[in-house]
Each structure stands twice: as C-alpha cells, then as structure tokens.
Amino acid sequence: MSELALHPTAQDLLFREARTANTFTAEPVTEAQIQAVYDLVKYAPTAYNQSPLRVVLVRSAEGRARLGELMDDGNRAKTLAAPLVAILAADNEFHEELPSLLPHFPQAKDLFFAERPVREESAHLNATLQAAYFILGVRAAGLAAGPMTGFDFPGVQKEFLDDDHTPLMVVNIGRPGPDAWYPRSPRLAYDQVVTTV
C-alpha cells in the first residue's frame, strides 16, 4: 500500500517522470491552459498570503526576439523555439495588495513591509516558492516546463519589467519535442537530506 494519497499516474506526471524539456513541438499553448495553470498555482503558500509572483507571457515574435537576445547562448535557441515563454518575477511592491489579500490583518502592510529591503527579501523568497508551484502547474496541465536562470537579469528587468519587479527565472512551456530530455541526473538519498532530532 502506498503512503501517498495521490494516484501513481499523477505522481509520475508531476514528479517521477517530469523533466526539464529542451525541445518543444509547434503546438500552441492556449490562454485557457495558462489560466487553468494559474487557477492551481494561486493556492501556493506564501507568508501573509502576500502572493508576490508576477508572470509575463512572451507570445509574439517581436517579444521572443527581444527575449532571445538576453538569453545565454545555451538557452537562446530553445527559448526562440518554445511555443510559449513565461518570465517569472517578484513584485517588490506586493504590500499594496495586502489589505485585500489579508483582510483579517490589513495592518501587516505597514507593520511588516513598510521598508523596501524587507519587501525585496520577502518577495524573492515567496515568489520563488510560487515559481516552483508554477512549474508543477504546467506539468499538471500535461505540458512540459523548461525553467532557466541563464539570462541577463538586468536586461530582462529593463526590457520586460520595471524597477519594482525582479526577474527570477524564464520558463519555456509546451509539448515536449524530439529528444526533449537529457538523462536524469542522480538524486541524494533520503538519509543524506533528512535528519531527525
């Protein structure tokens, strides 16, 4: 008997068989698919429900060309070929939404997040947590994700964001194409990671 409530097929889809895709088919990723992904991802846990993740979807040829120029050499071709690319960023002004996101404690906005350096640190941590959920959401939609941090961070911020948003990663999204997967790398054993005290 499995110790997990999740069906083994779903376990494989989200975890065991899921990989970072490096090639994609030309099949488009629809707005409805991304909306469905968001409808799962929005439940990711964040401190004070701050939800600082922001997503820029790059669909147009012009936008793809601009982004391609900012990707590292090893990431450029696959980013240009993916049917959809998402820029995941942290909103450093997330506190402006706290009164509606945390209605039982609206004073958290000014009590804890009045200073920009505090917001930046919290936004980075919590948006990164949401980004991991985003990748799982893409997998749950039956799509493959290719998350990357090999790009010009200041360039992406200047070209696609603003001073209030910090890029975290770029994620290629679509159906996996031919030879999409590199061999699976080893993982640490349970007792190398988990300590009981």
Short mmCIF file of C-alpha atoms in Angstrom, two decimals:
data_model
loop_
_atom_site.label_atom_id
_atom_site.label_comp_id
_atom_site.label_asym_id
_atom_site.label_seq_id
_atom_site.Cartn_x
_atom_site.Cartn_y
_atom_site.Cartn_z
CA MET A 1 0.00 0.00 0.00
CA SER A 2 1.32 3.43 -0.93
CA GLU A 3 1.86 6.04 1.74
CA LEU A 4 0.75 8.70 -0.75
CA ALA A 5 -2.87 9.69 -1.41
CA LEU A 6 -2.04 10.93 -4.92
CA HIS A 7 -2.62 8.35 -7.67
CA PRO A 8 0.65 6.89 -9.04
CA THR A 9 -0.14 8.26 -12.52
CA ALA A 10 -0.32 11.77 -11.07
CA GLN A 11 2.85 11.15 -9.05
CA ASP A 12 4.65 10.28 -12.29
CA LEU A 13 3.19 13.26 -14.16
CA LEU A 14 4.19 15.78 -11.51
CA PHE A 15 7.37 14.25 -10.12
CA ARG A 16 8.96 10.96 -11.20
CA GLU A 17 8.60 11.26 -14.98
CA ALA A 18 8.62 15.06 -15.16
CA ARG A 19 11.79 16.56 -16.58
CA THR A 20 13.12 19.87 -17.83
CA ALA A 21 12.25 19.96 -21.53
CA ASN A 22 14.82 21.23 -24.01
CA THR A 23 12.81 20.91 -27.23
CA PHE A 24 9.15 21.54 -27.96
CA THR A 25 6.63 20.85 -30.69
CA ALA A 26 4.96 23.74 -32.50
CA GLU A 27 1.60 23.03 -30.83
CA PRO A 28 0.42 26.30 -29.26
CA VAL A 29 -0.16 26.73 -25.55
CA THR A 30 -3.57 28.32 -25.15
CA GLU A 31 -4.67 31.12 -22.87
CA ALA A 32 -7.15 28.67 -21.34
CA GLN A 33 -4.35 26.27 -20.45
CA ILE A 34 -2.35 29.01 -18.72
CA GLN A 35 -5.46 30.22 -16.90
CA ALA A 36 -6.00 26.65 -15.66
CA VAL A 37 -2.37 26.52 -14.51
CA TYR A 38 -2.80 29.78 -12.61
CA ASP A 39 -6.00 28.52 -11.01
CA LEU A 40 -3.88 25.80 -9.35
CA VAL A 41 -0.76 27.88 -8.69
CA LYS A 42 -2.62 30.65 -6.89
CA TYR A 43 -3.01 28.32 -3.89
CA ALA A 44 0.74 28.15 -3.22
CA PRO A 45 1.53 29.08 0.39
CA THR A 46 3.18 32.45 0.94
CA ALA A 47 3.88 34.40 4.11
CA TYR A 48 0.93 36.65 4.97
CA ASN A 49 -0.66 35.45 1.73
CA GLN A 50 1.49 38.09 0.03
CA SER A 51 1.46 36.28 -3.37
CA PRO A 52 4.28 38.31 -4.95
CA LEU A 53 4.75 36.25 -8.11
CA ARG A 54 4.07 38.10 -11.36
CA VAL A 55 4.16 36.46 -14.80
CA VAL A 56 4.93 38.00 -18.18
CA LEU A 57 3.87 35.71 -21.05
CA VAL A 58 6.00 36.16 -24.15
CA ARG A 59 3.98 35.05 -27.18
CA SER A 60 4.75 37.47 -30.01
CA ALA A 61 7.63 37.01 -32.46
CA GLU A 62 8.82 40.51 -31.59
CA GLY A 63 8.80 39.78 -27.86
CA ARG A 64 10.51 36.43 -28.40
CA ALA A 65 13.27 38.10 -30.41
CA ARG A 66 13.83 40.68 -27.67
CA LEU A 67 14.00 37.96 -25.04
CA GLY A 68 16.23 35.74 -27.15
CA GLU A 69 18.87 38.45 -27.24
CA LEU A 70 19.01 38.36 -23.44
CA MET A 71 19.30 34.58 -23.04
CA ASP A 72 22.63 32.81 -22.54
CA ASP A 73 23.92 31.08 -25.66
CA GLY A 74 22.86 27.61 -24.48
CA ASN A 75 19.30 28.76 -23.79
CA ARG A 76 18.63 31.03 -26.77
CA ALA A 77 17.57 28.52 -29.45
CA LYS A 78 15.15 26.61 -27.22
CA THR A 79 13.60 29.84 -25.96
CA LEU A 80 13.07 31.05 -29.52
CA ALA A 81 11.52 27.68 -30.46
CA ALA A 82 9.20 27.14 -27.47
CA PRO A 83 5.52 27.91 -28.20
CA LEU A 84 5.24 29.98 -25.01
CA VAL A 85 7.75 31.54 -22.64
CA ALA A 86 6.97 32.89 -19.18
CA ILE A 87 9.12 35.38 -17.31
CA LEU A 88 8.55 34.82 -13.60
CA ALA A 89 9.23 37.83 -11.40
CA ALA A 90 8.86 39.01 -7.82
CA ASP A 91 6.75 42.12 -7.22
CA ASN A 92 8.63 44.19 -4.64
CA GLU A 93 5.54 46.33 -4.10
CA PHE A 94 3.34 43.33 -3.24
CA HIS A 95 2.39 45.00 0.05
CA GLU A 96 -0.02 47.28 -1.81
CA GLU A 97 -2.27 44.23 -2.35
CA LEU A 98 -2.09 43.02 1.27
CA PRO A 99 -5.25 44.78 2.51
CA SER A 100 -7.29 42.72 0.03
CA LEU A 101 -5.20 39.53 0.29
CA LEU A 102 -5.08 39.58 4.09
CA PRO A 103 -8.37 41.27 5.07
CA HIS A 104 -8.27 39.99 8.66
CA PHE A 105 -4.87 41.69 9.21
CA PRO A 106 -4.59 44.66 6.81
CA GLN A 107 -2.14 46.47 9.08
CA ALA A 108 0.54 43.91 8.07
CA LYS A 109 1.20 46.13 5.05
CA ASP A 110 2.69 48.90 7.16
CA LEU A 111 3.64 46.91 10.24
CA PHE A 112 5.96 44.44 8.50
CA PHE A 113 6.55 45.64 4.95
CA ALA A 114 6.98 49.41 5.09
CA GLU A 115 10.67 49.22 4.13
CA ARG A 116 11.75 48.27 0.61
CA PRO A 117 14.70 46.00 1.58
CA VAL A 118 12.37 43.90 3.77
CA ARG A 119 9.87 43.63 0.91
CA GLU A 120 12.54 42.64 -1.60
CA GLU A 121 13.81 39.80 0.59
CA SER A 122 10.31 38.54 1.33
CA ALA A 123 9.14 38.89 -2.27
CA HIS A 124 12.13 36.94 -3.57
CA LEU A 125 11.62 34.03 -1.17
CA ASN A 126 7.85 33.79 -1.55
CA ALA A 127 7.73 34.34 -5.33
CA THR A 128 10.38 31.63 -5.74
CA LEU A 129 8.11 29.29 -3.78
CA GLN A 130 5.25 30.22 -6.10
CA ALA A 131 7.52 29.66 -9.12
CA ALA A 132 8.06 26.06 -8.02
CA TYR A 133 4.28 25.66 -7.88
CA PHE A 134 4.06 27.24 -11.35
CA ILE A 135 6.30 24.51 -12.74
CA LEU A 136 4.11 21.86 -11.09
CA GLY A 137 1.02 23.58 -12.50
CA VAL A 138 2.48 23.44 -16.02
CA ARG A 139 3.11 19.71 -15.53
CA ALA A 140 -0.43 19.21 -14.20
CA ALA A 141 -1.72 20.68 -17.48
CA GLY A 142 0.11 17.91 -19.35
CA LEU A 143 2.73 20.34 -20.60
CA ALA A 144 6.48 20.39 -20.16
CA ALA A 145 8.39 23.20 -18.49
CA GLY A 146 11.95 24.30 -19.15
CA PRO A 147 12.92 26.63 -16.28
CA MET A 148 16.17 28.58 -16.74
CA THR A 149 18.22 31.16 -14.89
CA GLY A 150 20.81 31.54 -17.64
CA PHE A 151 19.96 35.01 -18.91
CA ASP A 152 20.82 38.68 -18.48
CA PHE A 153 18.82 39.53 -15.33
CA PRO A 154 19.24 43.34 -15.51
CA GLY A 155 18.49 43.21 -19.23
CA VAL A 156 15.26 41.24 -18.75
CA GLN A 157 14.20 43.59 -15.98
CA LYS A 158 14.80 46.64 -18.17
CA GLU A 159 13.22 45.15 -21.31
CA PHE A 160 10.14 43.44 -19.84
CA LEU A 161 9.63 44.62 -16.26
CA ASP A 162 10.38 47.73 -14.20
CA ASP A 163 12.30 48.72 -11.09
CA ASP A 164 9.58 47.26 -8.85
CA HIS A 165 9.82 43.76 -10.34
CA THR A 166 12.80 41.41 -10.05
CA PRO A 167 13.14 38.56 -12.56
CA LEU A 168 13.53 35.10 -11.02
CA MET A 169 13.55 32.71 -13.97
CA VAL A 170 12.44 32.18 -17.55
CA VAL A 171 10.27 29.11 -18.24
CA ASN A 172 9.80 27.61 -21.69
CA ILE A 173 6.40 25.89 -21.94
CA GLY A 174 4.88 23.46 -24.43
CA ARG A 175 4.56 19.87 -25.55
CA PRO A 176 7.93 18.11 -25.49
CA GLY A 177 9.56 17.68 -28.89
CA PRO A 178 12.08 15.13 -30.19
CA ASP A 179 14.99 14.40 -27.85
CA ALA A 180 13.49 16.74 -25.26
CA TRP A 181 15.13 15.12 -22.25
CA TYR A 182 18.68 14.92 -21.02
CA PRO A 183 19.48 11.80 -18.97
CA ARG A 184 18.17 12.05 -15.42
CA SER A 185 20.90 13.14 -13.00
CA PRO A 186 21.35 11.38 -9.63
CA ARG A 187 19.47 12.49 -6.52
CA LEU A 188 20.54 12.46 -2.89
CA ALA A 189 19.29 9.62 -0.72
CA TYR A 190 16.71 10.24 2.00
CA ASP A 191 19.25 9.88 4.81
CA GLN A 192 21.56 12.39 3.13
CA VAL A 193 18.87 15.04 3.34
CA VAL A 194 16.66 14.26 6.33
CA THR A 195 17.86 14.38 9.93
CA THR A 196 15.70 13.52 12.91
CA VAL A 197 16.42 15.17 16.25
#
